[in-house]
Tab-separated table of C-alpha atoms (C1' of nucleotides) in Angstrom:
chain	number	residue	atom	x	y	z
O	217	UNK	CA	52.906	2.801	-11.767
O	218	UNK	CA	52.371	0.295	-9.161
O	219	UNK	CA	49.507	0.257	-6.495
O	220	UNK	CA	50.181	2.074	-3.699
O	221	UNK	CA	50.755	0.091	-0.348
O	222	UNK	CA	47.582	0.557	1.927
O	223	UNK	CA	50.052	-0.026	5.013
O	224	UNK	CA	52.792	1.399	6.568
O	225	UNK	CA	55.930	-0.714	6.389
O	226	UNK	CA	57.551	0.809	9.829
O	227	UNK	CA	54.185	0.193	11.314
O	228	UNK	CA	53.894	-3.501	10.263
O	229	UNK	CA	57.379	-4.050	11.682
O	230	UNK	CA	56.371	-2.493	14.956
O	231	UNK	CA	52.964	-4.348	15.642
O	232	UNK	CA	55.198	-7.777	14.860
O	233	UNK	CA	57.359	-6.789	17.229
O	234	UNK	CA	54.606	-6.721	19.512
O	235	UNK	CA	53.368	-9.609	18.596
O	236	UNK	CA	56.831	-11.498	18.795
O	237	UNK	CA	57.548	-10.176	22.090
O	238	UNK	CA	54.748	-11.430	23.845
O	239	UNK	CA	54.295	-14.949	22.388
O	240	UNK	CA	57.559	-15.670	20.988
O	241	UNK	CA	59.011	-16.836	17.467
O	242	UNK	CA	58.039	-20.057	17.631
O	243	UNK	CA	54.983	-19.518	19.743
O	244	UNK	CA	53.595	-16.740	17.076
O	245	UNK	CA	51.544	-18.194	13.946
O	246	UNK	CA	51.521	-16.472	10.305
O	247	UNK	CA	48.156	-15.810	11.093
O	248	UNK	CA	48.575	-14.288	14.463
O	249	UNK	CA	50.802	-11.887	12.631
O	250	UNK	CA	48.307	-10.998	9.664
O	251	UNK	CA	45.846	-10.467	12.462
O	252	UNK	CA	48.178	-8.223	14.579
O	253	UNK	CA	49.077	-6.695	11.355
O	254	UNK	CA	46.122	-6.498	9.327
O	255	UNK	CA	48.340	-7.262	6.666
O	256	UNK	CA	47.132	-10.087	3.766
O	257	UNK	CA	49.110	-13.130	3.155
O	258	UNK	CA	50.336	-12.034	0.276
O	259	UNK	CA	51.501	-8.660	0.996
O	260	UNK	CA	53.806	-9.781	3.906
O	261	UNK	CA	55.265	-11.974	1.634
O	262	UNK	CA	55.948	-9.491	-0.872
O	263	UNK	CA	56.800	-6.671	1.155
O	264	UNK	CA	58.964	-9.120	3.916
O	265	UNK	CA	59.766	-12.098	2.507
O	266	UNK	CA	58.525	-14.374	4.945
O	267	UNK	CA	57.886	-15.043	9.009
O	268	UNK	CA	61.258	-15.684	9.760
O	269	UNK	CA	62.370	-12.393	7.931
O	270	UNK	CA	60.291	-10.367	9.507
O	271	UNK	CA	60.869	-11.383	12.735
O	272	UNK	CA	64.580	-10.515	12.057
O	273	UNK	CA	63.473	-6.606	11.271
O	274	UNK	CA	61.615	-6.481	14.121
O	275	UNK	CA	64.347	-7.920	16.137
O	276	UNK	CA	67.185	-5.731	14.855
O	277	UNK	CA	64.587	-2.423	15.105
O	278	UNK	CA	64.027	-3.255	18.642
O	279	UNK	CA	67.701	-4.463	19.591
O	280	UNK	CA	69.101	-0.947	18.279
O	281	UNK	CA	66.460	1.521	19.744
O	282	UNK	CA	67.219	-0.792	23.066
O	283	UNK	CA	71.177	0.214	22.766
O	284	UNK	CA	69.793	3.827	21.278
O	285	UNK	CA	67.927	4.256	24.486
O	286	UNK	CA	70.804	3.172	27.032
O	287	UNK	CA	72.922	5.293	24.584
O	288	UNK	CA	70.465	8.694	24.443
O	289	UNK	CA	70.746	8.876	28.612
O	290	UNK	CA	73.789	7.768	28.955
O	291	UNK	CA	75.534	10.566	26.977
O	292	UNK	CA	73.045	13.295	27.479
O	293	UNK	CA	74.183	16.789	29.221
O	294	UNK	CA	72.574	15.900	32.463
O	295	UNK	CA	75.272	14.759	35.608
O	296	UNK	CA	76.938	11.423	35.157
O	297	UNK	CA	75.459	9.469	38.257
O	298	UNK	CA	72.158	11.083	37.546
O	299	UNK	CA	72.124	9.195	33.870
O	300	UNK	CA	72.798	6.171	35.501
O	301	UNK	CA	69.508	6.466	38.061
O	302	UNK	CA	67.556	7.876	35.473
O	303	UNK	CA	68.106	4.454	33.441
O	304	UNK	CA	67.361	2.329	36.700
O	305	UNK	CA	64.228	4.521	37.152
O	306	UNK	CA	62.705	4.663	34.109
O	307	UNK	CA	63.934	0.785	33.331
O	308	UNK	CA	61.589	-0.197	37.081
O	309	UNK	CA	58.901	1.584	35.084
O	310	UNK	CA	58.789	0.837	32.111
O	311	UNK	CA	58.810	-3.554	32.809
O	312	UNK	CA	56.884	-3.142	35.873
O	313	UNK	CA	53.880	-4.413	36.274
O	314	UNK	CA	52.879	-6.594	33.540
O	315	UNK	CA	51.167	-4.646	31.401
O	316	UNK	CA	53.578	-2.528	29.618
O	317	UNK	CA	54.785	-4.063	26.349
O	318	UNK	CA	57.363	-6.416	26.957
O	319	UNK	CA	61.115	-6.173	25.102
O	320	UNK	CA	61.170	-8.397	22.043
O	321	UNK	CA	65.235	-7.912	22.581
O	322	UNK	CA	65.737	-9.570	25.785
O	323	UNK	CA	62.901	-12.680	24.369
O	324	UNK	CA	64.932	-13.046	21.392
O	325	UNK	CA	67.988	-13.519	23.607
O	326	UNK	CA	66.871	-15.903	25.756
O	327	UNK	CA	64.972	-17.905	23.114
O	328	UNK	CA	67.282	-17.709	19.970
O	329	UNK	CA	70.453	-16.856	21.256
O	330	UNK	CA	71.289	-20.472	22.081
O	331	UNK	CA	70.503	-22.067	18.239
O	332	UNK	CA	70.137	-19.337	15.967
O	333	UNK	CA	74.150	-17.541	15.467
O	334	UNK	CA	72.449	-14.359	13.609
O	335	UNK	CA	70.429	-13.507	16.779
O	336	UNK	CA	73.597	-14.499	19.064
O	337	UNK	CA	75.960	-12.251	17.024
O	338	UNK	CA	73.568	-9.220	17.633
O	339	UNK	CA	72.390	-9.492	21.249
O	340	UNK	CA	76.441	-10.044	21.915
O	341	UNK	CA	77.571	-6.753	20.418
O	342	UNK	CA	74.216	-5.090	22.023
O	343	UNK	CA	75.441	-6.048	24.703
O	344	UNK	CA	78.878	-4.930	24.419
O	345	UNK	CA	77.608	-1.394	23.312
O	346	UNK	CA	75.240	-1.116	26.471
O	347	UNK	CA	78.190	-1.988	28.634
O	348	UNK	CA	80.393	0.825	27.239
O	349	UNK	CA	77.870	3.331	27.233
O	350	UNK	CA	77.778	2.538	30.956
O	351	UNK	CA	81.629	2.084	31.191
O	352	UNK	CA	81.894	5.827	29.856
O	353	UNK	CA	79.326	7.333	31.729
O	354	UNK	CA	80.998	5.931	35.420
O	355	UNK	CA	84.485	7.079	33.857
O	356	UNK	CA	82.428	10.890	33.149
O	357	UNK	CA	81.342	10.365	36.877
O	358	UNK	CA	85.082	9.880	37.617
O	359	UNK	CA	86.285	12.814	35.828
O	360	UNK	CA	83.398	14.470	37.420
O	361	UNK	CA	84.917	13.779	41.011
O	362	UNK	CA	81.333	12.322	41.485
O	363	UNK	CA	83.101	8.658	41.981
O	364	UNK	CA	85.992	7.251	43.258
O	365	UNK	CA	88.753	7.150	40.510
O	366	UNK	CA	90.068	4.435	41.577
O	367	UNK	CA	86.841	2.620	40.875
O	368	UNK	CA	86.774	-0.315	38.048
O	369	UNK	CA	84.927	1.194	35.457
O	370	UNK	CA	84.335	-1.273	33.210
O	371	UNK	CA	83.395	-3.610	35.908
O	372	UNK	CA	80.891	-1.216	37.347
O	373	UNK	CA	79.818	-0.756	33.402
O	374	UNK	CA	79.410	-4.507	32.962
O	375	UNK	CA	77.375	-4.628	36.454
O	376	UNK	CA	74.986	-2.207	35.585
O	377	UNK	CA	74.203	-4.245	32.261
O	378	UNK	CA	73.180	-7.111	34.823
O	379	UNK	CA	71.360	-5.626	36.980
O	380	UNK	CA	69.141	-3.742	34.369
O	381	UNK	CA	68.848	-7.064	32.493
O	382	UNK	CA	67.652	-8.640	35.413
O	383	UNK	CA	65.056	-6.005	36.470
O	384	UNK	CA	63.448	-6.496	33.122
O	385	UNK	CA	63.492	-10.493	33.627
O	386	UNK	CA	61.976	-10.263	37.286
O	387	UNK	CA	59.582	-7.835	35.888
O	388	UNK	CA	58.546	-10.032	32.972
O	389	UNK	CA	57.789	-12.178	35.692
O	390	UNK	CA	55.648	-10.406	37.555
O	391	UNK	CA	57.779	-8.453	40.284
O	392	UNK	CA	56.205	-5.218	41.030
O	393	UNK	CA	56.581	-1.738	39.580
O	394	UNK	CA	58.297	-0.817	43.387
O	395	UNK	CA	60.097	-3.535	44.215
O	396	UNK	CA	62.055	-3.157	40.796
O	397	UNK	CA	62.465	0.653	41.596
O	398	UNK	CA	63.926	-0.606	45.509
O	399	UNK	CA	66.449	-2.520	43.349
O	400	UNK	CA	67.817	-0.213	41.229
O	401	UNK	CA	67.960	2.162	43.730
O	402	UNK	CA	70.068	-0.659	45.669
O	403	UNK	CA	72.480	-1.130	43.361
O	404	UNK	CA	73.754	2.037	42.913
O	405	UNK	CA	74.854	1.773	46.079
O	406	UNK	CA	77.588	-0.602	44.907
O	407	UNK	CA	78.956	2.712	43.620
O	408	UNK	CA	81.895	4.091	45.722
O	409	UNK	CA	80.002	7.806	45.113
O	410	UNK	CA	82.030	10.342	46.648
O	411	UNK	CA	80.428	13.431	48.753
O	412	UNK	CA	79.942	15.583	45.394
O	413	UNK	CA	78.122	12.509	43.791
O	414	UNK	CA	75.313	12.062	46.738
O	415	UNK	CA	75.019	15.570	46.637
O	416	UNK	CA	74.481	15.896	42.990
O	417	UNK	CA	72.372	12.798	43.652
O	418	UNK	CA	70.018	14.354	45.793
O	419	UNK	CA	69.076	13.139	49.133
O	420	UNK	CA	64.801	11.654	48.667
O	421	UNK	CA	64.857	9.145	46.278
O	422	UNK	CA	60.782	8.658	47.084
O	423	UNK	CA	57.929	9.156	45.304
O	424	UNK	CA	57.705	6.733	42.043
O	425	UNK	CA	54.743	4.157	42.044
E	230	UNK	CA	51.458	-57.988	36.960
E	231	UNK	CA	52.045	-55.325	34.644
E	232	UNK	CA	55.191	-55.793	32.557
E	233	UNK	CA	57.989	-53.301	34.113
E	234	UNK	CA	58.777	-49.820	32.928
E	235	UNK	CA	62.141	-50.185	30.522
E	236	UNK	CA	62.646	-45.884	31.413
E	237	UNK	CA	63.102	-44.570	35.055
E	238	UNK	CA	60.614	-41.859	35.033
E	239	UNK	CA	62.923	-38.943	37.276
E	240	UNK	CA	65.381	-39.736	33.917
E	241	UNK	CA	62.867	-39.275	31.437
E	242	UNK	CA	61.773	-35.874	33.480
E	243	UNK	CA	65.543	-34.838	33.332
E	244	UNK	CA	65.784	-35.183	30.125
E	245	UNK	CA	62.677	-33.173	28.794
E	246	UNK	CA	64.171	-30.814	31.092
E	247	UNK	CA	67.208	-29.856	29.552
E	248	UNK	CA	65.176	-30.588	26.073
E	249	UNK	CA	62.722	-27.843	27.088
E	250	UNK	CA	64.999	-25.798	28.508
E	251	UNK	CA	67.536	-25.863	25.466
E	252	UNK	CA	64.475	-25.026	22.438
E	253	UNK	CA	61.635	-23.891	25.024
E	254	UNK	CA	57.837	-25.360	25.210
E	255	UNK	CA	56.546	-24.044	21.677
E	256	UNK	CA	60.251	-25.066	19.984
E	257	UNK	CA	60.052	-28.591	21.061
E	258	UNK	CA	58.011	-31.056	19.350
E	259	UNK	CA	57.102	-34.361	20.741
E	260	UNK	CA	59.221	-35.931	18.506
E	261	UNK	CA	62.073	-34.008	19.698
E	262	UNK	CA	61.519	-35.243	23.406
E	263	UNK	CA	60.810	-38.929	22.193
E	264	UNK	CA	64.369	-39.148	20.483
E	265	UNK	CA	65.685	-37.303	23.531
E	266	UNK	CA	63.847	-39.486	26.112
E	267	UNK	CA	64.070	-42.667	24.230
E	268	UNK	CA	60.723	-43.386	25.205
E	269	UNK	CA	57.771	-44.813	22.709
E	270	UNK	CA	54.913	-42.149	21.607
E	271	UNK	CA	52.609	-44.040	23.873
E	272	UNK	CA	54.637	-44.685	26.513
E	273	UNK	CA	54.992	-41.185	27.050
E	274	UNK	CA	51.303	-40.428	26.790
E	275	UNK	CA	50.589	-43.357	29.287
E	276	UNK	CA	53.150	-42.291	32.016
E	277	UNK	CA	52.881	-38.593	31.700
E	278	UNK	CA	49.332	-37.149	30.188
E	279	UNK	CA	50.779	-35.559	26.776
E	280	UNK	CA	53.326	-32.459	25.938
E	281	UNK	CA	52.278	-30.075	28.168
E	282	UNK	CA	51.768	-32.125	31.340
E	283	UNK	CA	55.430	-33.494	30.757
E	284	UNK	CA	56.722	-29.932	30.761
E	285	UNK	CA	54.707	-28.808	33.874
E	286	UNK	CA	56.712	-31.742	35.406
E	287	UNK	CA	60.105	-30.693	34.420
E	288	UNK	CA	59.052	-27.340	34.874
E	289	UNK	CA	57.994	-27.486	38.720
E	290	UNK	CA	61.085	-30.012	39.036
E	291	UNK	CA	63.828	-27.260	37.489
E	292	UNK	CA	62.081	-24.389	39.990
E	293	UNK	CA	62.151	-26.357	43.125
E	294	UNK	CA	65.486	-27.266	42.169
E	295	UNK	CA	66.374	-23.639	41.744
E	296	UNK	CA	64.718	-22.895	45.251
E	297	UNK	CA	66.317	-25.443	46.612
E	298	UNK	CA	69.668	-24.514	45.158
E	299	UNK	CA	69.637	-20.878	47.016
E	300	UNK	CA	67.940	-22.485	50.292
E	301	UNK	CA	70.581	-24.398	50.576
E	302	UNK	CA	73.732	-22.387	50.076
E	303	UNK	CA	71.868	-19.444	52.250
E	304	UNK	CA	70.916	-21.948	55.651
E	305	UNK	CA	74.475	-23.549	54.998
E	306	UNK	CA	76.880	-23.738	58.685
E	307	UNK	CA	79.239	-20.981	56.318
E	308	UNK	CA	79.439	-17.302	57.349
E	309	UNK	CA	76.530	-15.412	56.560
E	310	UNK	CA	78.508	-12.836	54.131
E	311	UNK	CA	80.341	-15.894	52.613
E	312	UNK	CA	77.315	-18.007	52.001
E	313	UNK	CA	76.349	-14.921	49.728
E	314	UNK	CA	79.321	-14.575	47.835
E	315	UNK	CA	79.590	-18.557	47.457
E	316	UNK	CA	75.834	-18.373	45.835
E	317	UNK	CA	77.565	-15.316	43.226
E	318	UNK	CA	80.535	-17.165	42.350
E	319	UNK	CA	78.334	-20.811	41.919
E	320	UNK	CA	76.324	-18.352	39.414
E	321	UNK	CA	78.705	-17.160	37.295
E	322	UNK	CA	80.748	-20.585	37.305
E	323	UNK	CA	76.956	-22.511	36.570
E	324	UNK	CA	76.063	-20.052	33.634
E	325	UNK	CA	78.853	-18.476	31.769
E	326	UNK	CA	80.326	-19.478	28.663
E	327	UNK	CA	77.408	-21.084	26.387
E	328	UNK	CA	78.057	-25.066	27.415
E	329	UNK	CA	76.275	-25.476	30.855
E	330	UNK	CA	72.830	-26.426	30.567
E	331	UNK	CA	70.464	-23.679	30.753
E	332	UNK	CA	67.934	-23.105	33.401
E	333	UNK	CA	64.374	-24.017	32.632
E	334	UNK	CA	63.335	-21.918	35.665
E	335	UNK	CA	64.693	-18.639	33.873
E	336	UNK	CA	63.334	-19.798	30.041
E	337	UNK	CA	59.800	-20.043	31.447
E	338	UNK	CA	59.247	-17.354	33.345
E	339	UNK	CA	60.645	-15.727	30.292
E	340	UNK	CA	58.678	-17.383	27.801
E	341	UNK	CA	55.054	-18.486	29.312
E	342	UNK	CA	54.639	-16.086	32.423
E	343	UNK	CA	52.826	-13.863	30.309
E	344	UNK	CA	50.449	-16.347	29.242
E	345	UNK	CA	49.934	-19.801	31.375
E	346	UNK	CA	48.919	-18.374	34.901
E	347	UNK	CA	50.407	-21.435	36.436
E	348	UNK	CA	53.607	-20.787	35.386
E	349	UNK	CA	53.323	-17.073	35.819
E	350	UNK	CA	52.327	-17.905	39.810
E	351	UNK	CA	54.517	-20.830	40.319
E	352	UNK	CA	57.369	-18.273	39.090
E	353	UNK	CA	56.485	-15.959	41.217
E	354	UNK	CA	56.275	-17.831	44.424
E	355	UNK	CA	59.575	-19.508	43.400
E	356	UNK	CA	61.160	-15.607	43.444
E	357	UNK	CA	59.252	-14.366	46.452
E	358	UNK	CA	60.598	-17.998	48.398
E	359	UNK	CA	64.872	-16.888	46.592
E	360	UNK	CA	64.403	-13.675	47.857
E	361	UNK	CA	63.071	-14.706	51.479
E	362	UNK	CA	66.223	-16.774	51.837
E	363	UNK	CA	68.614	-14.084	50.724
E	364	UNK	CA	66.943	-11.638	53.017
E	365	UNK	CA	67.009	-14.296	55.837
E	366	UNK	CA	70.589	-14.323	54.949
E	367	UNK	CA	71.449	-10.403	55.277
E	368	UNK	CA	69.523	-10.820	58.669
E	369	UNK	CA	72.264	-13.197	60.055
E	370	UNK	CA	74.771	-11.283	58.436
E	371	UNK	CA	73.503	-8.192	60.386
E	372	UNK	CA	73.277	-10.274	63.766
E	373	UNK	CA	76.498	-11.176	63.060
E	374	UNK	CA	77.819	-8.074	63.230
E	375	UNK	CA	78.875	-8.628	59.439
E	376	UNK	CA	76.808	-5.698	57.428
E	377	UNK	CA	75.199	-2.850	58.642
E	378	UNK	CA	72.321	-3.625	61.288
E	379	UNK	CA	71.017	-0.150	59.786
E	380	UNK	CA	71.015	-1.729	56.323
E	381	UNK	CA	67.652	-2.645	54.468
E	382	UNK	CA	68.132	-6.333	54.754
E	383	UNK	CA	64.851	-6.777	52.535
E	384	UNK	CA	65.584	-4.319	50.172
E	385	UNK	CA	69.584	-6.313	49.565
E	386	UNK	CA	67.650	-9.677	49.273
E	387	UNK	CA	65.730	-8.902	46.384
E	388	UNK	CA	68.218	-6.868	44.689
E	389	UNK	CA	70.739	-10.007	44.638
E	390	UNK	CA	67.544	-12.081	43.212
E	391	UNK	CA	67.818	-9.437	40.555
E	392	UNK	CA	71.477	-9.511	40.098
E	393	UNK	CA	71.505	-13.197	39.846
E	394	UNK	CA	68.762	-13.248	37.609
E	395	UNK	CA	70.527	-10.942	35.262
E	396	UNK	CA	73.475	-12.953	35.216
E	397	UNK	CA	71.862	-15.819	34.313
E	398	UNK	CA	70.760	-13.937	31.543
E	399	UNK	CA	73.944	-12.407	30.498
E	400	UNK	CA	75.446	-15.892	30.220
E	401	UNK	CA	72.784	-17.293	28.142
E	402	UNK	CA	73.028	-14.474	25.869
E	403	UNK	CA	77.016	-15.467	25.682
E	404	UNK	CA	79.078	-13.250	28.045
E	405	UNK	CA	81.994	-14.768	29.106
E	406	UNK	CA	82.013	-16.410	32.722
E	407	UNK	CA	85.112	-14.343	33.613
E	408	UNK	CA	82.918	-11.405	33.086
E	409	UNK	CA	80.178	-12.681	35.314
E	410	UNK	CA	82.131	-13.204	37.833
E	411	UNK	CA	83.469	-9.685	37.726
E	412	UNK	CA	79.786	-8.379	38.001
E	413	UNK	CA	78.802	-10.477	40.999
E	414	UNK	CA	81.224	-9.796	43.212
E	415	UNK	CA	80.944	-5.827	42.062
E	416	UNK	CA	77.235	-6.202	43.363
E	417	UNK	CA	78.965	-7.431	46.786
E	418	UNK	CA	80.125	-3.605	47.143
E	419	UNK	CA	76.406	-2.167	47.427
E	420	UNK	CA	76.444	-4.184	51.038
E	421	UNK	CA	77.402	-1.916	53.814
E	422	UNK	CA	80.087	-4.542	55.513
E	423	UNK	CA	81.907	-4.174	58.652
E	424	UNK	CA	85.249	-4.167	58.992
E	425	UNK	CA	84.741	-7.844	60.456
E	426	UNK	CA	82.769	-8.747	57.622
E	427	UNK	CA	85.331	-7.783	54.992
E	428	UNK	CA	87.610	-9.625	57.486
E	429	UNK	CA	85.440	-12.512	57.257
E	430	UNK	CA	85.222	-12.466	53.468
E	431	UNK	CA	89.264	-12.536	53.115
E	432	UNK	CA	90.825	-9.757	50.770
E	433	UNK	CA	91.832	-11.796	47.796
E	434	UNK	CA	88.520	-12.710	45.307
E	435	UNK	CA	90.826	-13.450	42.312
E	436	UNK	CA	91.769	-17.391	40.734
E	437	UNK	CA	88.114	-17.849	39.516
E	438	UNK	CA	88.788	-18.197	36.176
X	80	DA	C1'	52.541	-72.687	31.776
X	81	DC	C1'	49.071	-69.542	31.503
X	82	DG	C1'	45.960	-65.375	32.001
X	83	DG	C1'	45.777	-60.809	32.936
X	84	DT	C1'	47.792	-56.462	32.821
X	85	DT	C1'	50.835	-53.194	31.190
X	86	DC	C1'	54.290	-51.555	28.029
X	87	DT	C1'	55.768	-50.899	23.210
X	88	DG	C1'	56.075	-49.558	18.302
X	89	DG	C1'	54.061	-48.071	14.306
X	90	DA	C1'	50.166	-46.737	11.665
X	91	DA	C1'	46.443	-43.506	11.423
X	92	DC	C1'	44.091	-39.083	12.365
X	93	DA	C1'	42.594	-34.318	12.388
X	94	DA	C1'	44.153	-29.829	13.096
X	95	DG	C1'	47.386	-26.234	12.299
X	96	DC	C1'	51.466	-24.712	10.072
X	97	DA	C1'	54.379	-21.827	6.507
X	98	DG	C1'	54.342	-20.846	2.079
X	99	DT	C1'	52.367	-20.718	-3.052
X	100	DC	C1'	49.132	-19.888	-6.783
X	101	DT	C1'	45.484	-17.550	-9.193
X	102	DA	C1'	42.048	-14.202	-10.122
X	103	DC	C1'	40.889	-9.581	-9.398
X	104	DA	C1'	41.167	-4.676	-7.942
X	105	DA	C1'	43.652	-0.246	-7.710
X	106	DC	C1'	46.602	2.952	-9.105
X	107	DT	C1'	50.107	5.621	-12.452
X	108	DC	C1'	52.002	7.043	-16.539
X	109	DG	C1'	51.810	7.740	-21.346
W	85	DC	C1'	41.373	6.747	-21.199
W	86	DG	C1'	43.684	2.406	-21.330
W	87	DA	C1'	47.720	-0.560	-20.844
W	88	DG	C1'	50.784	-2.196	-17.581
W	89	DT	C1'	52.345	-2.996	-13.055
W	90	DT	C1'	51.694	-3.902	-8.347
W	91	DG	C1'	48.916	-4.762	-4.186
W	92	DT	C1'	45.097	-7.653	-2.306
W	93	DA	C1'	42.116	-11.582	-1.115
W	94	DG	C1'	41.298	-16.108	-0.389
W	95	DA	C1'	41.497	-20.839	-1.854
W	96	DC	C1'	44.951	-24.334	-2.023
W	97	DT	C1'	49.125	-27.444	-1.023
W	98	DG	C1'	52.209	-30.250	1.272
W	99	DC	C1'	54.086	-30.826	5.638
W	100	DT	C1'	54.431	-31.018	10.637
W	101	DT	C1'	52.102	-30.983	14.802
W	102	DG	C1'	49.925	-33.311	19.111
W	103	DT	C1'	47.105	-37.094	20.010
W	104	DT	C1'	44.743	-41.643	19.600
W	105	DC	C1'	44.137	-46.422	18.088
W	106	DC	C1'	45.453	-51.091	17.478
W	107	DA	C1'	47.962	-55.315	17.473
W	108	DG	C1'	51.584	-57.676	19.556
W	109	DA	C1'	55.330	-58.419	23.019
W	110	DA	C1'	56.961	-58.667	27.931
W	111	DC	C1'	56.398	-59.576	32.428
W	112	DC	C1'	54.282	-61.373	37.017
W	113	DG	C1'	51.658	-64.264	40.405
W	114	DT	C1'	49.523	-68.392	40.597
DNA sequence: ACGGTTCTGGAACAAGCAGTCTACAACTCG
DNA sequence: CGAGTTGTAGACTGCTTGTTCCAGAACCGT
């Protein structure tokens, strides 16, 4: 019996996220969001509930398709160590250069995480989950004879979580699309990678601009 | 003639600081800073301009602090490799566990590089200057005879900007110092070091806690 | 002690904020 | 087709924001 929404709910929640992630929570204005939405006052009130709980959908959407992402490659069919330089590749990417639409997960973490405990909570068991999907990969590596097994999994796990979170802060900031690429490609050097692994690697890393 | 300041103005800078860098430029209002400054409305607007001028000055303050921070641990008399792994352990000690007060540096670039341009170049000049020093560092490291003089010494500098970055992150979003430490002196092992340089650095890294 | 200059504290201001209310339009089911 | 329910649009309401104004207090050199 009731009217028929003229708007998609997943698509509201995706153009706030947008919205959120470039100007922040407190930095975004209801009416930023009904322009960026197209919604009417009214309507995001009945369909959301208010500014605060929509920002908390887009938040959650766009913290779990950041841990569904790092999860997807991480236990996909393709080698171990490959996953793990696909993810620094395609990180460099996807946060280089301006442009590209930043991560409403990592802004939420830096700008909430410190006074709001629901937003804390979630970016700490993101994080968690991102660290064992990289924790099981290197110990797949390891079974794989592709890495030392005397390596410290977990620790390399845990170090990859760094060093992707920080390509996505320098590349917020500006740092270039190949100067985040030279870093990821750095770091997996911290990997003891046995002869199998840099041959499974591949030997030109090249070619991405 | 005038009637003396009752506020020392490098204290009332301080203070926004950590005030900004705690609930960001859009999350602070000016009453926030004047209970956290102790300073009248109008005292603030005479010494300072208004909101925005007092967090440019913090701002520039907290970044050439930060540059100043790296410069100083990476020109120190200290072994080249130690200098590094003195600047990863100072990290991970400075930002883990929630308490220590956050950088400003890191919550700007996070927060306004995308739309003040000052910020967004003072940022960037502030990471191109952190990586110059680390680089600067790998160089002596290499003349040394401490890492690898085949090694990318530009390429290592900007991938411990990123590293450190990230971990600055990480401990804002909550992760246990411990844990930080573990991932900066895992990022150690993507240097190529010399049997003298792993001399140099000793063999025990534990007692950090 | 006094005049000039600056600092101080609170009141006042306009603009912008999140959220509410009301009248109307659109659709579905009986 | 029409009654009932829900979405829509925009005016409206307190409240908070950053900023300015004004009167008085505090200090210094003479």
């Amino acid at each position: 019996m009731p009217r028929p929404r003229m708007f998609d709910e997943a698509d509201v929640v995706d153009r706030a996220r947008r919205t959120f992630a470039e100007t922040g929570f407190a930095g975004t204005s209801l009416d930023d969001l009904l322009e960026a939405t197209g919604l009417a006052r009214q309507s995001l009130y009945n369909a959301f509930g208010g500014k605060k709980e929509l920002f908390m959908r887009a938040f959650l959407s766009d913290t779990s398709s950041a841990v569904d992402a790092v999860s997807t490659v991480m236990r996909s069919a393709e080698d171990p160590i490959v996953r793990i330089r696909t993810k620094l590749v395609s990180t460099a990417v996807e946060h280089g250069s301006a442009a590209a639409s930043p991560s409403l997960f990592l802004r939420a973490a830096v700008e909430l995480s410190g006074s709001d405990p629901e937003v804390a909570a979630t970016v700490a068991t993101a994080f968690d989950d991102i660290r064992a999907d990289y924790t099981a990969c290197i110990v797949d590596a390891q079974h794989a004879g592709e890495i030392d097994a005397g390596a410290d999994a977990e620790a390399l796990g845990t170090y990859f979580c760094a060093v992707i979170e920080g390509m996505s802060t320098l590349g917020r900031a500006g740092v270039a699309r190949a100067t985040l690429l030279q870093m990821g490609l750095t770091s997996l050097t911290a990997v003891p990678i046995t002869p199998l692994g840099h041959e499974r690697l591949g030997t030109e890393d090249g070619a991405w601009t």
